[in-house]
XYZ file of N, CA and C in Angstrom:
588
model
N 91.720 26.647 195.463
C 91.860 26.863 196.898
C 91.335 25.603 197.599
N 92.191 24.964 198.383
C 91.746 23.771 199.100
C 91.013 24.175 200.385
N 90.504 23.195 201.100
C 89.668 23.479 202.281
C 90.452 24.229 203.356
N 91.727 23.880 203.546
C 92.539 24.565 204.558
C 92.747 26.034 204.198
N 92.973 26.306 202.916
C 93.141 27.697 202.471
C 91.843 28.486 202.639
N 90.715 27.848 202.347
C 89.414 28.502 202.566
C 89.236 28.830 204.047
N 89.558 27.856 204.894
C 89.411 28.073 206.341
C 90.294 29.220 206.815
N 91.528 29.255 206.335
C 92.442 30.330 206.739
C 91.920 31.688 206.275
N 91.433 31.751 205.042
C 90.910 33.019 204.527
C 89.678 33.452 205.318
N 88.786 32.521 205.600
C 87.581 32.833 206.386
C 87.947 33.293 207.792
N 88.890 32.618 208.412
C 89.317 33.004 209.755
C 89.856 34.429 209.754
N 90.678 34.770 208.766
C 91.206 36.137 208.661
C 90.094 37.149 208.433
N 89.107 36.790 207.618
C 87.987 37.704 207.352
C 87.198 37.971 208.630
N 86.916 36.939 209.397
C 86.160 37.116 210.640
C 86.984 37.818 211.711
N 88.292 37.606 211.709
C 89.171 38.252 212.684
C 89.120 39.770 212.546
N 88.894 40.267 211.331
C 88.781 41.716 211.113
C 87.679 42.328 211.969
N 86.678 41.534 212.296
C 85.559 42.034 213.102
C 85.766 41.764 214.590
N 86.939 41.250 214.929
C 87.338 41.014 216.316
C 86.334 40.148 217.073
N 85.855 39.119 216.387
C 84.944 38.177 217.023
C 85.617 36.814 217.070
N 85.582 36.173 218.220
C 86.148 34.824 218.275
C 85.278 33.860 217.463
N 85.923 33.017 216.707
C 85.204 31.986 215.967
C 85.908 30.665 216.219
N 85.147 29.613 216.185
C 85.739 28.303 216.427
C 86.174 27.681 215.106
N 87.148 26.804 215.186
C 87.618 26.095 213.994
C 86.486 25.263 213.398
N 85.637 24.728 214.252
C 84.498 23.928 213.787
C 83.529 24.805 212.999
N 83.255 26.005 213.507
C 82.345 26.929 212.820
C 82.906 27.335 211.466
N 84.178 27.674 211.446
C 84.825 28.062 210.191
C 84.773 26.906 209.196
N 85.021 25.706 209.679
C 84.995 24.530 208.802
C 83.605 24.335 208.189
N 82.559 24.539 208.994
C 81.182 24.367 208.495
C 80.911 25.230 207.271
N 81.397 26.461 207.287
C 81.107 27.323 206.135
C 82.151 27.162 205.023
N 83.360 26.750 205.377
C 84.368 26.492 204.337
C 83.923 25.338 203.444
N 83.287 24.359 204.037
C 82.832 23.184 203.297
C 81.785 23.551 202.246
N 80.941 24.527 202.540
C 79.882 24.886 201.580
C 80.322 25.969 200.590
N 81.542 26.468 200.743
C 82.031 27.541 199.863
C 82.625 26.958 198.590
N 82.218 27.521 197.472
C 82.918 27.200 196.236
C 83.571 28.475 195.721
N 84.414 28.318 194.729
C 85.137 29.469 194.193
C 84.474 29.929 192.905
N 84.488 31.235 192.701
C 83.898 31.798 191.497
C 84.750 32.980 191.049
N 84.788 33.193 189.743
C 85.554 34.298 189.158
C 84.599 35.231 188.424
N 84.794 36.539 188.613
C 84.028 37.549 187.895
C 85.007 38.407 187.094
N 84.873 38.424 185.770
C 85.739 39.304 184.979
C 85.440 40.773 185.283
N 86.419 41.605 185.084
C 86.269 43.051 185.275
C 85.020 43.541 184.538
N 84.207 44.334 185.232
C 83.011 44.915 184.638
C 81.764 44.059 184.724
N 81.894 42.822 185.182
C 80.711 41.961 185.227
C 79.856 42.255 186.453
N 78.559 42.053 186.291
C 77.603 42.256 187.379
C 77.621 41.021 188.276
N 77.799 41.238 189.565
C 77.764 40.158 190.542
C 76.325 39.953 191.016
N 75.643 41.057 191.274
C 74.243 41.022 191.711
C 73.584 42.306 191.238
N 72.459 42.177 190.572
C 71.739 43.346 190.086
C 70.606 43.730 191.017
N 70.121 44.943 190.842
C 69.008 45.439 191.643
C 67.782 44.554 191.410
N 67.053 44.300 192.473
C 65.836 43.482 192.461
C 66.075 42.022 192.102
N 67.326 41.604 192.047
C 67.610 40.192 191.822
C 67.570 39.459 193.155
N 67.164 38.211 193.134
C 67.191 37.431 194.375
C 68.625 37.274 194.870
N 68.797 37.367 196.169
C 70.124 37.184 196.761
C 70.362 35.704 197.007
N 70.655 34.983 195.932
C 70.852 33.544 196.033
C 72.194 33.189 196.657
N 73.160 34.116 196.563
C 74.508 33.833 197.041
C 75.055 34.985 197.872
N 75.972 34.643 198.749
C 76.787 35.608 199.483
C 78.218 35.355 199.021
N 78.961 36.423 198.813
C 80.331 36.303 198.319
C 81.309 36.900 199.318
N 82.498 36.331 199.350
C 83.612 36.870 200.116
C 84.754 37.082 199.127
N 85.179 38.329 198.972
C 86.217 38.659 197.992
C 87.557 38.094 198.464
N 88.170 37.261 197.629
C 89.497 36.729 197.947
C 90.587 37.445 197.156
N 90.218 37.980 196.006
C 91.163 38.737 195.189
C 90.364 39.663 194.280
N 90.758 40.926 194.234
C 90.066 41.864 193.364
C 89.307 42.917 194.146
N 88.395 43.565 193.446
C 87.725 44.740 193.992
C 86.342 44.859 193.369
N 85.354 45.198 194.188
C 83.977 45.381 193.709
C 83.421 46.678 194.259
N 82.304 47.079 193.704
C 81.594 48.237 194.249
C 80.120 47.885 194.351
N 79.445 48.573 195.254
C 77.987 48.517 195.302
C 77.490 49.889 194.883
N 76.370 49.889 194.167
C 75.842 51.158 193.684
C 74.342 51.048 193.452
N 73.715 52.199 193.385
C 72.307 52.303 193.024
C 72.217 53.234 191.817
N 71.097 53.196 191.142
C 70.840 54.109 190.026
C 69.864 55.169 190.528
N 70.257 56.451 190.411
C 69.369 57.518 190.888
C 68.279 57.821 189.852
N 67.385 58.752 190.172
C 66.249 59.061 189.299
C 66.685 59.614 187.944
N 67.894 60.140 187.864
C 68.410 60.670 186.600
C 69.210 59.632 185.818
N 69.257 58.410 186.333
C 69.960 57.335 185.635
C 71.446 57.243 185.915
N 71.927 57.981 186.910
C 73.352 57.956 187.259
C 73.657 56.834 188.244
N 74.837 56.233 188.086
C 75.326 55.278 189.087
C 75.807 56.061 190.297
N 75.289 55.735 191.470
C 75.723 56.372 192.708
C 76.411 55.296 193.548
N 77.720 55.433 193.704
C 78.503 54.422 194.415
C 78.225 54.514 195.908
N 77.886 53.375 196.502
C 77.626 53.320 197.939
C 78.830 52.818 198.720
N 79.566 51.860 198.124
C 80.691 51.291 198.862
C 81.619 50.555 197.894
N 82.813 50.284 198.381
C 83.779 49.454 197.668
C 84.110 48.271 198.562
N 84.258 47.104 197.972
C 84.602 45.901 198.711
C 85.955 45.395 198.233
N 86.854 45.234 199.185
C 88.220 44.786 198.918
C 88.372 43.336 199.351
N 89.580 42.814 199.197
C 89.872 41.463 199.648
C 89.513 41.325 201.130
N 88.780 40.267 201.453
C 88.363 40.023 202.828
C 87.012 40.620 203.173
N 86.388 41.322 202.232
C 85.061 41.906 202.463
C 83.981 40.999 201.891
N 82.828 41.016 202.558
C 81.668 40.274 202.081
C 80.842 41.138 201.134
N 80.306 40.517 200.104
C 79.290 41.130 199.248
C 77.989 40.467 199.659
N 77.221 41.183 200.448
C 76.074 40.547 201.075
C 74.770 41.290 200.819
N 74.815 42.383 200.078
C 73.587 43.133 199.847
C 73.109 43.780 201.129
N 71.860 44.107 201.160
C 71.306 44.759 202.347
C 71.326 43.823 203.543
N 71.048 42.574 203.300
C 71.044 41.624 204.399
C 70.923 40.221 203.839
N 71.418 39.289 204.583
C 71.269 37.886 204.214
C 69.809 37.460 204.326
N 69.000 38.247 205.011
C 67.633 37.843 205.307
C 66.584 38.581 204.478
N 66.963 39.137 203.335
C 65.982 39.743 202.437
C 65.924 38.926 201.156
N 64.828 39.057 200.450
C 64.644 38.259 199.241
C 65.394 38.810 198.038
N 65.410 40.139 197.902
C 66.044 40.736 196.732
C 66.965 41.873 197.155
N 67.854 42.219 196.261
C 68.829 43.271 196.537
C 68.278 44.632 196.127
N 68.566 45.645 196.924
C 68.177 47.020 196.584
C 69.330 47.774 195.934
N 70.456 47.103 195.770
C 71.622 47.719 195.146
C 72.259 46.719 194.196
N 73.131 47.212 193.350
C 73.866 46.351 192.419
C 75.318 46.251 192.867
N 75.948 45.159 192.492
C 77.372 44.943 192.747
C 78.029 44.580 191.423
N 79.191 45.163 191.154
C 79.950 44.743 189.986
C 81.436 44.692 190.314
N 82.157 43.979 189.449
C 83.600 43.801 189.629
C 84.326 44.972 188.979
N 85.077 45.721 189.766
C 85.870 46.838 189.240
C 87.115 46.310 188.530
N 87.620 45.200 189.002
C 88.734 44.514 188.352
C 88.420 43.029 188.396
N 89.186 42.226 187.687
C 88.968 40.785 187.770
C 88.910 40.400 189.241
N 87.935 39.574 189.586
C 87.693 39.314 191.001
C 87.426 37.829 191.227
N 88.040 37.305 192.280
C 87.792 35.940 192.728
C 87.107 36.004 194.078
N 86.152 35.106 194.275
C 85.391 35.099 195.530
C 85.154 33.674 195.997
N 84.924 33.558 197.297
C 84.284 32.369 197.824
C 82.792 32.644 197.743
N 82.033 31.656 197.277
C 80.589 31.829 197.109
C 79.853 30.838 198.000
N 78.851 31.357 198.680
C 78.024 30.555 199.573
C 76.578 30.659 199.118
N 75.861 29.547 199.078
C 74.421 29.619 198.838
C 73.812 30.316 200.047
N 73.087 31.388 199.804
C 72.588 32.233 200.895
C 71.721 31.451 201.876
N 70.827 30.642 201.374
C 69.916 29.907 202.263
C 70.680 28.898 203.113
N 71.638 28.227 202.508
C 72.455 27.253 203.240
C 73.286 27.958 204.314
N 73.883 29.082 203.964
C 74.675 29.853 204.923
C 73.798 30.365 206.061
N 72.618 30.859 205.721
C 71.697 31.378 206.739
C 71.339 30.287 207.755
N 71.062 29.089 207.274
C 70.708 27.979 208.181
C 71.858 27.658 209.133
N 73.076 27.659 208.620
C 74.241 27.380 209.470
C 74.418 28.488 210.503
N 74.293 29.736 210.077
C 74.451 30.875 210.991
C 73.436 30.816 212.126
N 72.199 30.470 211.803
C 71.133 30.478 212.815
C 71.331 29.444 213.917
N 72.070 28.378 213.641
C 72.253 27.340 214.662
C 73.651 27.334 215.281
N 74.545 28.167 214.791
C 75.910 28.207 215.305
C 76.129 29.527 216.046
N 76.339 29.449 217.342
C 76.444 30.667 218.164
C 77.625 31.549 217.762
N 78.757 30.952 217.420
C 79.918 31.745 216.999
C 79.606 32.524 215.719
N 79.039 31.821 214.752
C 78.737 32.469 213.477
C 77.612 33.487 213.617
N 76.638 33.181 214.457
C 75.546 34.134 214.688
C 76.095 35.420 215.302
N 76.971 35.279 216.268
C 77.589 36.443 216.902
C 78.429 37.234 215.893
N 79.182 36.526 215.059
C 79.997 37.199 214.037
C 79.103 37.916 213.032
N 78.004 37.283 212.648
C 77.086 37.901 211.688
C 76.467 39.168 212.276
N 76.083 39.125 213.529
C 75.534 40.320 214.193
C 76.578 41.430 214.199
N 77.818 41.082 214.478
C 78.894 42.077 214.479
C 79.090 42.677 213.090
N 79.010 41.851 212.056
C 79.129 42.350 210.682
C 77.972 43.294 210.369
N 76.755 42.928 210.778
C 75.599 43.811 210.560
C 75.768 45.128 211.304
N 76.253 45.067 212.538
C 76.486 46.296 213.311
C 77.537 47.167 212.629
N 78.574 46.548 212.106
C 79.615 47.284 211.393
C 79.038 47.961 210.151
N 78.179 47.255 209.449
C 77.521 47.822 208.265
C 76.642 48.999 208.652
N 75.911 48.868 209.742
C 75.054 49.962 210.210
C 75.893 51.175 210.599
N 77.004 50.951 211.314
C 77.893 52.062 211.680
C 78.436 52.757 210.435
N 78.800 51.965 209.443
C 79.304 52.525 208.186
C 78.237 53.407 207.537
N 77.010 52.923 207.474
C 75.935 53.695 206.829
C 75.631 54.971 207.609
N 75.662 54.908 208.921
C 75.446 56.108 209.741
C 76.580 57.100 209.506
N 77.809 56.603 209.451
C 78.964 57.469 209.204
C 78.864 58.135 207.837
N 78.465 57.367 206.820
C 78.312 57.935 205.467
C 77.245 59.028 205.462
N 76.147 58.798 206.146
C 75.090 59.814 206.236
C 75.627 61.073 206.902
N 76.367 60.892 207.991
C 76.983 62.026 208.688
C 77.908 62.796 207.739
N 78.737 62.062 206.992
C 79.685 62.707 206.077
C 78.965 63.594 205.068
N 77.881 63.092 204.490
C 77.167 63.882 203.483
C 76.431 65.069 204.089
N 76.026 64.953 205.330
C 75.304 66.055 205.968
C 76.234 67.094 206.576
N 77.438 66.694 206.978
C 78.276 67.583 207.781
C 79.666 67.884 207.234
N 80.119 67.168 206.237
C 81.473 67.385 205.729
C 81.432 67.946 204.316
N 82.389 68.803 204.015
C 82.493 69.287 202.639
C 83.178 68.213 201.790
N 83.234 68.459 200.484
C 83.774 67.462 199.556
C 85.219 67.096 199.878
N 86.022 68.074 200.260
C 87.419 67.804 200.588
C 87.518 66.853 201.779
N 86.748 67.102 202.812
C 86.764 66.235 203.996
C 86.239 64.839 203.654
N 85.230 64.761 202.785
C 84.718 63.442 202.377
C 85.781 62.679 201.588
N 86.540 63.389 200.759
C 87.613 62.743 200.000
C 88.709 62.244 200.942
N 89.074 63.046 201.905
C 90.092 62.622 202.876
C 89.607 61.415 203.677
N 88.321 61.382 204.005
C 87.753 60.224 204.702
C 87.812 58.991 203.808
N 87.496 59.167 202.532
C 87.609 58.071 201.563
C 89.036 57.520 201.560
N 90.025 58.420 201.517
C 91.424 57.991 201.490
C 91.793 57.207 202.749
N 91.316 57.664 203.898
C 91.586 56.947 205.151
C 90.940 55.564 205.125
N 89.744 55.493 204.607
C 88.972 54.250 204.622
C 89.546 53.212 203.651
N 89.966 53.644 202.467
C 90.353 52.692 201.427
C 91.841 52.684 201.107
N 92.597 53.627 201.649
C 94.054 53.623 201.527
C 94.566 53.449 200.117
N 95.506 52.525 199.970
C 96.180 52.337 198.683
C 95.253 51.777 197.606
N 94.091 51.272 197.982
C 93.133 50.772 196.981
C 92.647 51.893 196.078
N 92.831 53.145 196.497
C 92.409 54.282 195.671
C 92.990 54.189 194.260
N 94.216 53.704 194.149
C 94.879 53.605 192.843
C 94.179 52.605 191.925
N 93.411 51.706 192.496
C 92.735 50.660 191.728
C 91.313 51.046 191.326
N 90.817 52.158 191.844
C 89.419 52.550 191.638
C 89.343 53.669 190.602
N 88.485 53.524 189.584
C 88.337 54.596 188.590
C 87.916 55.921 189.238
N 88.456 57.013 188.704
C 88.208 58.344 189.276
C 86.730 58.715 189.296
N 85.990 58.343 188.247
C 84.565 58.680 188.234
C 83.805 57.965 189.352
N 84.261 56.772 189.749
C 83.607 56.046 190.837
C 83.966 56.647 192.196
N 85.199 57.110 192.341
C 85.581 57.809 193.575
C 84.759 59.081 193.700
N 84.638 59.822 192.606
C 83.854 61.064 192.613
C 82.409 60.777 193.009
N 81.826 59.736 192.438
C 80.452 59.370 192.779
C 80.340 59.018 194.258
N 81.308 58.280 194.764
C 81.303 57.869 196.170
C 81.281 59.077 197.105
N 82.035 60.127 196.759
C 82.072 61.296 197.650
C 81.057 62.363 197.257
N 80.284 62.085 196.185
C 79.171 62.959 195.843
C 79.522 64.192 195.036
N 80.550 64.076 194.190
C 80.941 65.214 193.342
C 81.190 64.716 191.922
N 81.455 65.645 191.014
C 81.791 65.257 189.642
C 83.265 64.869 189.559
N 83.597 64.189 188.483
C 84.991 63.795 188.245
C 85.885 65.034 188.134
N 85.362 66.097 187.517
C 86.132 67.333 187.362
C 86.399 67.984 188.726
N 85.388 67.964 189.588
C 85.573 68.520 190.937
C 86.603 67.717 191.718
N 86.610 66.402 191.502
C 87.607 65.561 192.164
C 89.010 65.944 191.697
N 89.174 66.194 190.419
C 90.489 66.622 189.901
C 90.933 67.914 190.568
N 90.007 68.861 190.740
C 90.347 70.126 191.411
C 90.730 69.885 192.869
N 89.996 68.998 193.543
C 90.328 68.668 194.942
C 91.736 68.087 195.044
N 92.060 67.188 194.142
C 93.384 66.562 194.166
C 94.483 67.595 193.944
N 94.249 68.531 193.016
C 95.236 69.598 192.793
C 95.393 70.441 194.050
N 94.270 70.756 194.681
C 94.298 71.556 195.907
C 95.108 70.843 196.992
N 94.900 69.547 197.132
C 95.636 68.771 198.134
C 97.126 68.700 197.807
N 97.453 68.553 196.535
C 98.873 68.448 196.167
C 99.612 69.773 196.347
N 98.869 70.889 196.367
C 99.489 72.209 196.560
C 99.606 72.595 198.032
N 99.164 71.749 198.914
C 99.241 72.051 200.349
C 100.654 72.024 200.835
């Protein structure tokens, strides 16, 4: 991916958050981005690991998850093309969640400290970063609401709305974990929906 392609991809990623960005700002971060490949199943960032890098998915699919007290993977989110893998925040030392590649994945990679310095002095990027953080907070509040107020069927339908056709690319056990049910319960839900 040459610099122009990086800039175009970054511009499209920021446009999703409906924040104006300048070509100069986009160029600043495109210059520090390198490309990295993660084979399917590889860990991108583990729990308690330092967040040395921020990633932007250019091709492929990842998930974030935590391990519960019983040793189960609990899926928190899925990241598609154009999504950032940023952990809890660019401004923390270590990650409280893990990220792995669900399928072969290509990313733009930024050194976290270098990116943070650029964001802090660039008003466009700072504004975009705040918008991304607000979007993440809204997502987490919505997920909390879903688990407190929606039944499994409604949570599954919300998952489908949120991730659309990417559902076909995500293993069933991970979808089940995301909506808080077993894989077998997910199969029953799908049968129920198909009989509607």
